């Protein structure tokens, strides 16, 4: 009987560990999209970079996007949890090709019936906007 309880305890602990570990998974297995960004190294949140990203977001993106609500485009709160950093940056830099060649980007286009405008952003601008999204999602 003790052995049975010990085995059950072990199995319960193993299931708990696996379940909690699954909750902590990152989004590195998510698609990276189509474009020049193949890998993004994320470190601790950079407040100065996030502030620059906020300025770029306000200048280029707010005509179609809001953080917390659907507008012409999707709400962006939680985007860093739903999409990989590479996908986000490729969508910012390369929206035309993404809509044509990436299934998720095409589905968003089909849902919102408006293609994302190509703002001719640099990788640096896209990275700063990604950092701004990360700062919003960390709150």
Tab-separated table of N, CA and C in Angstrom:
chain	number	residue	atom	x	y	z
A	1	UNK	N	0.819	-1.191	0.000
A	1	UNK	CA	0.000	0.000	0.000
A	1	UNK	C	0.867	1.261	0.000
A	2	UNK	N	1.967	1.226	0.801
A	2	UNK	CA	2.866	2.368	0.827
A	2	UNK	C	3.487	2.597	-0.546
A	3	UNK	N	3.842	1.528	-1.224
A	3	UNK	CA	4.446	1.638	-2.547
A	3	UNK	C	3.447	2.261	-3.523
A	4	UNK	N	2.188	1.872	-3.423
A	4	UNK	CA	1.138	2.417	-4.290
A	4	UNK	C	0.996	3.927	-4.057
A	5	UNK	N	0.987	4.354	-2.812
A	5	UNK	CA	0.884	5.778	-2.479
A	5	UNK	C	2.121	6.527	-2.969
A	6	UNK	N	3.276	5.920	-2.849
A	6	UNK	CA	4.514	6.540	-3.301
A	6	UNK	C	4.501	6.736	-4.819
A	7	UNK	N	4.057	5.733	-5.547
A	7	UNK	CA	3.972	5.828	-7.008
A	7	UNK	C	2.965	6.900	-7.405
A	8	UNK	N	1.807	6.921	-6.757
A	8	UNK	CA	0.800	7.942	-7.059
A	8	UNK	C	1.331	9.342	-6.758
A	9	UNK	N	2.032	9.485	-5.645
A	9	UNK	CA	2.626	10.781	-5.302
A	9	UNK	C	3.640	11.227	-6.334
A	10	UNK	N	4.469	10.295	-6.777
A	10	UNK	CA	5.457	10.608	-7.800
A	10	UNK	C	4.779	11.039	-9.104
A	11	UNK	N	3.760	10.283	-9.524
A	11	UNK	CA	3.049	10.617	-10.761
A	11	UNK	C	2.364	11.974	-10.659
A	12	UNK	N	1.769	12.258	-9.505
A	12	UNK	CA	1.124	13.551	-9.308
A	12	UNK	C	2.156	14.678	-9.407
A	13	UNK	N	3.292	14.504	-8.756
A	13	UNK	CA	4.359	15.505	-8.817
A	13	UNK	C	4.870	15.708	-10.232
A	14	UNK	N	5.021	14.617	-10.956
A	14	UNK	CA	5.479	14.700	-12.337
A	14	UNK	C	4.470	15.453	-13.200
A	15	UNK	N	3.193	15.135	-13.046
A	15	UNK	CA	2.156	15.837	-13.803
A	15	UNK	C	2.123	17.320	-13.457
A	16	UNK	N	2.266	17.640	-12.191
A	16	UNK	CA	2.283	19.034	-11.766
A	16	UNK	C	3.472	19.761	-12.379
A	17	UNK	N	4.640	19.134	-12.352
A	17	UNK	CA	5.837	19.743	-12.931
A	17	UNK	C	5.663	19.982	-14.428
A	18	UNK	N	5.194	18.984	-15.138
A	18	UNK	CA	5.006	19.103	-16.588
A	18	UNK	C	3.969	20.174	-16.896
A	19	UNK	N	2.890	20.200	-16.135
A	19	UNK	CA	1.844	21.200	-16.363
A	19	UNK	C	2.335	22.610	-16.125
A	20	UNK	N	3.050	22.840	-15.042
A	20	UNK	CA	3.571	24.175	-14.757
A	20	UNK	C	4.655	24.569	-15.739
A	21	UNK	N	5.458	23.623	-16.153
A	21	UNK	CA	6.485	23.908	-17.139
A	21	UNK	C	5.850	24.321	-18.463
A	22	UNK	N	4.742	23.713	-18.828
A	22	UNK	CA	4.036	24.080	-20.050
A	22	UNK	C	3.506	25.495	-20.000
A	23	UNK	N	3.105	25.947	-18.817
A	23	UNK	CA	2.614	27.315	-18.683
A	23	UNK	C	3.724	28.334	-18.889
A	24	UNK	N	4.945	27.961	-18.592
A	24	UNK	CA	6.063	28.894	-18.672
A	24	UNK	C	6.758	28.866	-20.030
A	25	UNK	N	6.227	28.130	-20.997
A	25	UNK	CA	6.875	28.035	-22.295
A	25	UNK	C	6.912	29.393	-22.972
A	26	UNK	N	7.982	29.627	-23.719
A	26	UNK	CA	8.063	30.857	-24.480
A	26	UNK	C	7.462	30.629	-25.861
A	27	UNK	N	7.522	31.655	-26.700
A	27	UNK	CA	6.920	31.543	-28.024
A	27	UNK	C	7.968	31.279	-29.097
A	28	UNK	N	9.104	30.698	-28.719
A	28	UNK	CA	10.171	30.460	-29.684
A	28	UNK	C	9.784	29.436	-30.747
A	29	UNK	N	8.779	28.620	-30.488
A	29	UNK	CA	8.336	27.645	-31.472
A	29	UNK	C	7.330	28.204	-32.462
A	30	UNK	N	6.931	29.444	-32.276
A	30	UNK	CA	5.959	30.055	-33.181
A	30	UNK	C	6.618	30.410	-34.510
A	31	UNK	N	5.823	30.499	-35.581
A	31	UNK	CA	6.384	30.863	-36.890
A	31	UNK	C	7.103	32.210	-36.851
A	32	UNK	N	8.125	32.333	-37.687
A	32	UNK	CA	8.920	33.556	-37.724
A	32	UNK	C	8.489	34.508	-38.825
A	33	UNK	N	7.580	34.069	-39.678
A	33	UNK	CA	7.127	34.938	-40.751
A	33	UNK	C	8.097	34.949	-41.916
A	34	UNK	N	7.838	35.859	-42.847
A	34	UNK	CA	8.615	35.956	-44.078
A	34	UNK	C	9.260	37.333	-44.123
A	35	UNK	N	10.562	37.365	-44.253
A	35	UNK	CA	11.245	38.650	-44.316
A	35	UNK	C	12.675	38.548	-43.851
A	36	UNK	N	13.297	39.675	-43.629
A	36	UNK	CA	14.724	39.699	-43.320
A	36	UNK	C	15.074	39.267	-41.897
A	37	UNK	N	14.093	39.201	-41.010
A	37	UNK	CA	14.380	38.887	-39.610
A	37	UNK	C	14.241	37.385	-39.393
A	38	UNK	N	15.364	36.731	-39.104
A	38	UNK	CA	15.322	35.286	-38.871
A	38	UNK	C	15.552	34.930	-37.409
A	39	UNK	N	16.149	35.844	-36.654
A	39	UNK	CA	16.378	35.582	-35.237
A	39	UNK	C	16.475	36.900	-34.483
A	40	UNK	N	15.783	36.956	-33.350
A	40	UNK	CA	15.837	38.127	-32.473
A	40	UNK	C	16.282	37.646	-31.101
A	41	UNK	N	17.341	38.229	-30.596
A	41	UNK	CA	17.825	37.918	-29.249
A	41	UNK	C	17.173	38.901	-28.287
A	42	UNK	N	16.359	38.392	-27.382
A	42	UNK	CA	15.700	39.251	-26.407
A	42	UNK	C	16.449	39.192	-25.087
A	43	UNK	N	16.672	40.340	-24.506
A	43	UNK	CA	17.293	40.433	-23.188
A	43	UNK	C	16.259	41.051	-22.243
A	44	UNK	N	16.729	41.583	-21.127
A	44	UNK	CA	15.823	42.291	-20.236
A	44	UNK	C	15.218	43.465	-20.983
A	45	UNK	N	14.046	43.858	-20.553
A	45	UNK	CA	13.350	44.975	-21.174
A	45	UNK	C	14.221	46.232	-21.124
A	46	UNK	N	14.325	46.918	-22.249
A	46	UNK	CA	15.118	48.140	-22.359
A	46	UNK	C	14.160	49.331	-22.388
A	47	UNK	N	14.009	50.065	-21.277
A	47	UNK	CA	13.042	51.170	-21.215
A	47	UNK	C	13.287	52.258	-22.259
A	48	UNK	N	14.544	52.582	-22.548
A	48	UNK	CA	14.829	53.617	-23.544
A	48	UNK	C	14.405	53.161	-24.938
A	49	UNK	N	14.666	51.905	-25.259
A	49	UNK	CA	14.254	51.363	-26.554
A	49	UNK	C	12.734	51.301	-26.649
A	50	UNK	N	12.077	50.921	-25.554
A	50	UNK	CA	10.612	50.874	-25.533
A	50	UNK	C	10.022	52.267	-25.722
A	51	UNK	N	10.644	53.271	-25.138
A	51	UNK	CA	10.170	54.656	-25.289
A	51	UNK	C	10.313	55.109	-26.740
A	52	UNK	N	11.422	54.753	-27.379
A	52	UNK	CA	11.600	55.063	-28.805
A	52	UNK	C	10.547	54.334	-29.631
A	53	UNK	N	10.252	53.093	-29.250
A	53	UNK	CA	9.218	52.330	-29.946
A	53	UNK	C	7.841	52.934	-29.774
A	54	UNK	N	7.569	53.451	-28.596
A	54	UNK	CA	6.285	54.125	-28.358
A	54	UNK	C	6.142	55.327	-29.286
A	55	UNK	N	7.213	56.104	-29.431
A	55	UNK	CA	7.178	57.265	-30.324
A	55	UNK	C	6.941	56.831	-31.770
A	56	UNK	N	7.628	55.784	-32.210
A	56	UNK	CA	7.419	55.280	-33.578
A	56	UNK	C	6.011	54.736	-33.749
A	57	UNK	N	5.531	53.999	-32.749
A	57	UNK	CA	4.173	53.457	-32.807
A	57	UNK	C	3.156	54.587	-32.937
A	58	UNK	N	3.320	55.627	-32.125
A	58	UNK	CA	2.377	56.748	-32.177
A	58	UNK	C	2.444	57.472	-33.513
A	59	UNK	N	3.628	57.551	-34.110
A	59	UNK	CA	3.780	58.244	-35.382
A	59	UNK	C	3.246	57.432	-36.565
A	60	UNK	N	3.524	56.128	-36.579
A	60	UNK	CA	3.241	55.331	-37.766
A	60	UNK	C	2.053	54.376	-37.657
A	61	UNK	N	1.669	53.992	-36.458
A	61	UNK	CA	0.755	52.856	-36.313
A	61	UNK	C	-0.639	53.194	-35.793
A	62	UNK	N	-0.784	54.304	-35.086
A	62	UNK	CA	-2.054	54.577	-34.406
A	62	UNK	C	-3.195	54.948	-35.347
A	63	UNK	N	-2.906	55.184	-36.606
A	63	UNK	CA	-4.000	55.412	-37.553
A	63	UNK	C	-4.831	54.139	-37.727
A	64	UNK	N	-4.219	52.985	-37.484
A	64	UNK	CA	-4.918	51.710	-37.677
A	64	UNK	C	-4.963	50.819	-36.436
A	65	UNK	N	-4.081	51.039	-35.480
A	65	UNK	CA	-3.987	50.146	-34.322
A	65	UNK	C	-4.155	50.887	-33.010
A	66	UNK	N	-4.788	50.195	-32.080
A	66	UNK	CA	-4.834	50.609	-30.678
A	66	UNK	C	-4.271	49.446	-29.875
A	67	UNK	N	-3.774	49.739	-28.703
A	67	UNK	CA	-3.175	48.682	-27.894
A	67	UNK	C	-4.246	47.760	-27.332
A	68	UNK	N	-5.289	48.322	-26.745
A	68	UNK	CA	-6.239	47.507	-25.994
A	68	UNK	C	-7.554	47.218	-26.704
A	69	UNK	N	-7.733	47.705	-27.913
A	69	UNK	CA	-8.996	47.421	-28.589
A	69	UNK	C	-8.810	47.279	-30.091
A	70	UNK	N	-9.698	46.518	-30.658
A	70	UNK	CA	-9.735	46.335	-32.106
A	70	UNK	C	-10.085	47.673	-32.745
A	71	UNK	N	-9.465	47.972	-33.855
A	71	UNK	CA	-9.725	49.222	-34.564
A	71	UNK	C	-9.746	48.858	-36.047
A	72	UNK	N	-9.043	49.545	-36.881
A	72	UNK	CA	-8.934	49.136	-38.281
A	72	UNK	C	-8.130	47.840	-38.363
A	73	UNK	N	-7.134	47.732	-37.511
A	73	UNK	CA	-6.342	46.515	-37.365
A	73	UNK	C	-6.573	45.915	-35.988
A	74	UNK	N	-5.943	44.791	-35.708
A	74	UNK	CA	-6.171	44.112	-34.423
A	74	UNK	C	-5.585	44.876	-33.232
A	75	UNK	N	-6.169	44.637	-32.058
A	75	UNK	CA	-5.590	45.146	-30.815
A	75	UNK	C	-4.234	44.477	-30.625
A	76	UNK	N	-3.299	45.202	-30.067
A	76	UNK	CA	-1.937	44.682	-29.983
A	76	UNK	C	-1.510	44.271	-28.582
A	77	UNK	N	-2.359	44.447	-27.589
A	77	UNK	CA	-2.020	43.983	-26.250
A	77	UNK	C	-1.903	42.460	-26.271
A	78	UNK	N	-0.818	41.947	-25.783
A	78	UNK	CA	-0.590	40.505	-25.765
A	78	UNK	C	0.015	39.949	-27.042
A	79	UNK	N	0.336	40.811	-27.992
A	79	UNK	CA	0.862	40.318	-29.270
A	79	UNK	C	2.174	39.561	-29.086
A	80	UNK	N	2.975	39.942	-28.095
A	80	UNK	CA	4.249	39.247	-27.889
A	80	UNK	C	4.053	37.869	-27.274
A	81	UNK	N	2.846	37.594	-26.807
A	81	UNK	CA	2.524	36.262	-26.296
A	81	UNK	C	1.935	35.377	-27.395
A	82	UNK	N	1.355	36.004	-28.421
A	82	UNK	CA	0.726	35.258	-29.518
A	82	UNK	C	1.648	35.027	-30.708
A	83	UNK	N	2.642	35.897	-30.871
A	83	UNK	CA	3.517	35.856	-32.044
A	83	UNK	C	4.979	35.889	-31.606
A	84	UNK	N	5.821	35.319	-32.425
A	84	UNK	CA	7.256	35.353	-32.133
A	84	UNK	C	7.795	36.761	-32.408
A	85	UNK	N	8.913	37.122	-31.782
A	85	UNK	CA	9.515	38.437	-32.053
A	85	UNK	C	9.865	38.607	-33.533
A	86	UNK	N	10.334	37.536	-34.152
A	86	UNK	CA	10.692	37.601	-35.573
A	86	UNK	C	9.462	37.881	-36.426
A	87	UNK	N	8.343	37.216	-36.107
A	87	UNK	CA	7.109	37.413	-36.868
A	87	UNK	C	6.653	38.866	-36.749
A	88	UNK	N	6.686	39.398	-35.536
A	88	UNK	CA	6.251	40.783	-35.317
A	88	UNK	C	7.111	41.740	-36.137
A	89	UNK	N	8.421	41.576	-36.065
A	89	UNK	CA	9.298	42.483	-36.806
A	89	UNK	C	9.154	42.309	-38.314
A	90	UNK	N	9.011	41.076	-38.788
A	90	UNK	CA	8.806	40.867	-40.221
A	90	UNK	C	7.491	41.480	-40.686
A	91	UNK	N	6.464	41.425	-39.855
A	91	UNK	CA	5.182	42.030	-40.228
A	91	UNK	C	5.301	43.548	-40.306
A	92	UNK	N	6.084	44.136	-39.422
A	92	UNK	CA	6.284	45.589	-39.450
A	92	UNK	C	7.104	45.997	-40.671
A	93	UNK	N	8.160	45.264	-40.957
A	93	UNK	CA	9.087	45.622	-42.035
A	93	UNK	C	8.583	45.183	-43.405
A	94	UNK	N	7.898	44.058	-43.467
A	94	UNK	CA	7.609	43.376	-44.726
A	94	UNK	C	6.131	42.979	-44.842
A	95	UNK	N	5.188	43.894	-44.571
A	95	UNK	CA	3.782	43.481	-44.514
A	95	UNK	C	3.220	42.978	-45.844
A	96	UNK	N	3.670	43.533	-46.956
A	96	UNK	CA	3.134	43.127	-48.262
A	96	UNK	C	3.399	41.648	-48.536
A	97	UNK	N	4.640	41.230	-48.348
A	97	UNK	CA	5.010	39.839	-48.597
A	97	UNK	C	4.423	38.935	-47.520
A	98	UNK	N	4.390	39.406	-46.287
A	98	UNK	CA	3.806	38.606	-45.203
A	98	UNK	C	2.357	38.250	-45.525
A	99	UNK	N	1.579	39.198	-45.997
A	99	UNK	CA	0.170	38.928	-46.306
A	99	UNK	C	0.059	37.886	-47.417
A	100	UNK	N	0.972	37.917	-48.367
A	100	UNK	CA	0.934	36.970	-49.479
A	100	UNK	C	1.451	35.584	-49.103
A	101	UNK	N	2.439	35.511	-48.217
A	101	UNK	CA	3.129	34.239	-48.000
A	101	UNK	C	3.015	33.650	-46.598
A	102	UNK	N	2.482	34.397	-45.645
A	102	UNK	CA	2.366	33.902	-44.273
A	102	UNK	C	0.893	33.665	-43.955
A	103	UNK	N	0.566	32.454	-43.529
A	103	UNK	CA	-0.833	32.093	-43.283
A	103	UNK	C	-1.497	32.974	-42.237
A	104	UNK	N	-0.814	33.257	-41.147
A	104	UNK	CA	-1.404	34.071	-40.083
A	104	UNK	C	-1.648	35.492	-40.560
A	105	UNK	N	-0.692	36.068	-41.263
A	105	UNK	CA	-0.858	37.424	-41.790
A	105	UNK	C	-2.024	37.466	-42.776
A	106	UNK	N	-2.148	36.432	-43.606
A	106	UNK	CA	-3.267	36.388	-44.547
A	106	UNK	C	-4.603	36.288	-43.812
A	107	UNK	N	-4.652	35.467	-42.760
A	107	UNK	CA	-5.887	35.337	-41.976
A	107	UNK	C	-6.276	36.667	-41.335
A	108	UNK	N	-5.296	37.418	-40.852
A	108	UNK	CA	-5.584	38.741	-40.285
A	108	UNK	C	-6.112	39.679	-41.364
A	109	UNK	N	-5.503	39.636	-42.551
A	109	UNK	CA	-5.988	40.442	-43.667
A	109	UNK	C	-7.426	40.069	-44.010
A	110	UNK	N	-7.722	38.786	-44.063
A	110	UNK	CA	-9.074	38.331	-44.383
A	110	UNK	C	-10.073	38.766	-43.311
A	111	UNK	N	-9.665	38.755	-42.060
A	111	UNK	CA	-10.559	39.154	-40.969
A	111	UNK	C	-10.807	40.659	-40.955
A	112	UNK	N	-9.764	41.449	-41.145
A	112	UNK	CA	-9.894	42.901	-41.021
A	112	UNK	C	-10.145	43.592	-42.358
A	113	UNK	N	-9.963	42.870	-43.454
A	113	UNK	CA	-10.239	43.364	-44.807
A	113	UNK	C	-9.452	44.630	-45.162
A	114	UNK	N	-8.338	44.814	-44.514
A	114	UNK	CA	-7.462	45.946	-44.798
A	114	UNK	C	-6.020	45.463	-44.687
A	115	UNK	N	-5.231	45.640	-45.737
A	115	UNK	CA	-3.830	45.224	-45.619
A	115	UNK	C	-3.061	46.201	-44.732
A	116	UNK	N	-2.094	45.675	-44.016
A	116	UNK	CA	-1.252	46.550	-43.209
A	116	UNK	C	-0.384	47.378	-44.141
A	117	UNK	N	-0.349	48.677	-43.897
A	117	UNK	CA	0.424	49.587	-44.741
A	117	UNK	C	1.918	49.379	-44.521
A	118	UNK	N	2.658	49.407	-45.601
A	118	UNK	CA	4.112	49.336	-45.506
A	118	UNK	C	4.624	50.742	-45.218
A	119	UNK	N	5.157	50.943	-44.024
A	119	UNK	CA	5.655	52.253	-43.605
A	119	UNK	C	7.152	52.416	-43.884
A	120	UNK	N	7.743	51.439	-44.581
A	120	UNK	CA	9.176	51.473	-44.901
A	120	UNK	C	10.032	51.680	-43.653
A	121	UNK	N	9.712	50.915	-42.632
A	121	UNK	CA	10.447	51.021	-41.373
A	121	UNK	C	11.781	50.292	-41.458
A	122	UNK	N	12.721	50.787	-40.699
A	122	UNK	CA	14.022	50.130	-40.586
A	122	UNK	C	13.921	49.004	-39.557
A	123	UNK	N	14.922	48.132	-39.556
A	123	UNK	CA	14.968	47.079	-38.537
A	123	UNK	C	15.039	47.691	-37.141
A	124	UNK	N	15.757	48.801	-37.007
A	124	UNK	CA	15.880	49.460	-35.705
A	124	UNK	C	14.522	49.972	-35.222
A	125	UNK	N	13.742	50.563	-36.118
A	125	UNK	CA	12.410	51.035	-35.735
A	125	UNK	C	11.518	49.858	-35.352
A	126	UNK	N	11.564	48.810	-36.147
A	126	UNK	CA	10.744	47.632	-35.852
A	126	UNK	C	11.139	47.024	-34.515
A	127	UNK	N	12.441	46.981	-34.241
A	127	UNK	CA	12.899	46.421	-32.960
A	127	UNK	C	12.426	47.276	-31.796
A	128	UNK	N	12.424	48.596	-31.969
A	128	UNK	CA	11.964	49.469	-30.886
A	128	UNK	C	10.460	49.304	-30.657
A	129	UNK	N	9.700	49.124	-31.722
A	129	UNK	CA	8.259	48.894	-31.571
A	129	UNK	C	8.016	47.557	-30.882
A	130	UNK	N	8.789	46.537	-31.237
A	130	UNK	CA	8.698	45.258	-30.534
A	130	UNK	C	8.948	45.456	-29.040
A	131	UNK	N	9.939	46.259	-28.696
A	131	UNK	CA	10.251	46.501	-27.281
A	131	UNK	C	9.097	47.241	-26.598
A	132	UNK	N	8.464	48.160	-27.310
A	132	UNK	CA	7.278	48.845	-26.786
A	132	UNK	C	6.162	47.837	-26.520
A	133	UNK	N	5.931	46.919	-27.454
A	133	UNK	CA	4.921	45.873	-27.244
A	133	UNK	C	5.286	45.008	-26.034
A	134	UNK	N	6.555	44.648	-25.915
A	134	UNK	CA	7.005	43.853	-24.763
A	134	UNK	C	6.741	44.588	-23.456
A	135	UNK	N	6.979	45.899	-23.447
A	135	UNK	CA	6.754	46.663	-22.213
A	135	UNK	C	5.273	46.697	-21.860
A	136	UNK	N	4.409	46.800	-22.850
A	136	UNK	CA	2.961	46.766	-22.591
A	136	UNK	C	2.533	45.404	-22.072
A	137	UNK	N	3.081	44.356	-22.654
A	137	UNK	CA	2.683	43.003	-22.269
A	137	UNK	C	3.260	42.594	-20.922
A	138	UNK	N	4.301	43.287	-20.466
A	138	UNK	CA	4.906	42.977	-19.169
A	138	UNK	C	4.131	43.602	-18.010
A	139	UNK	N	3.293	44.585	-18.313
A	139	UNK	CA	2.550	45.294	-17.247
A	139	UNK	C	1.434	44.466	-16.687
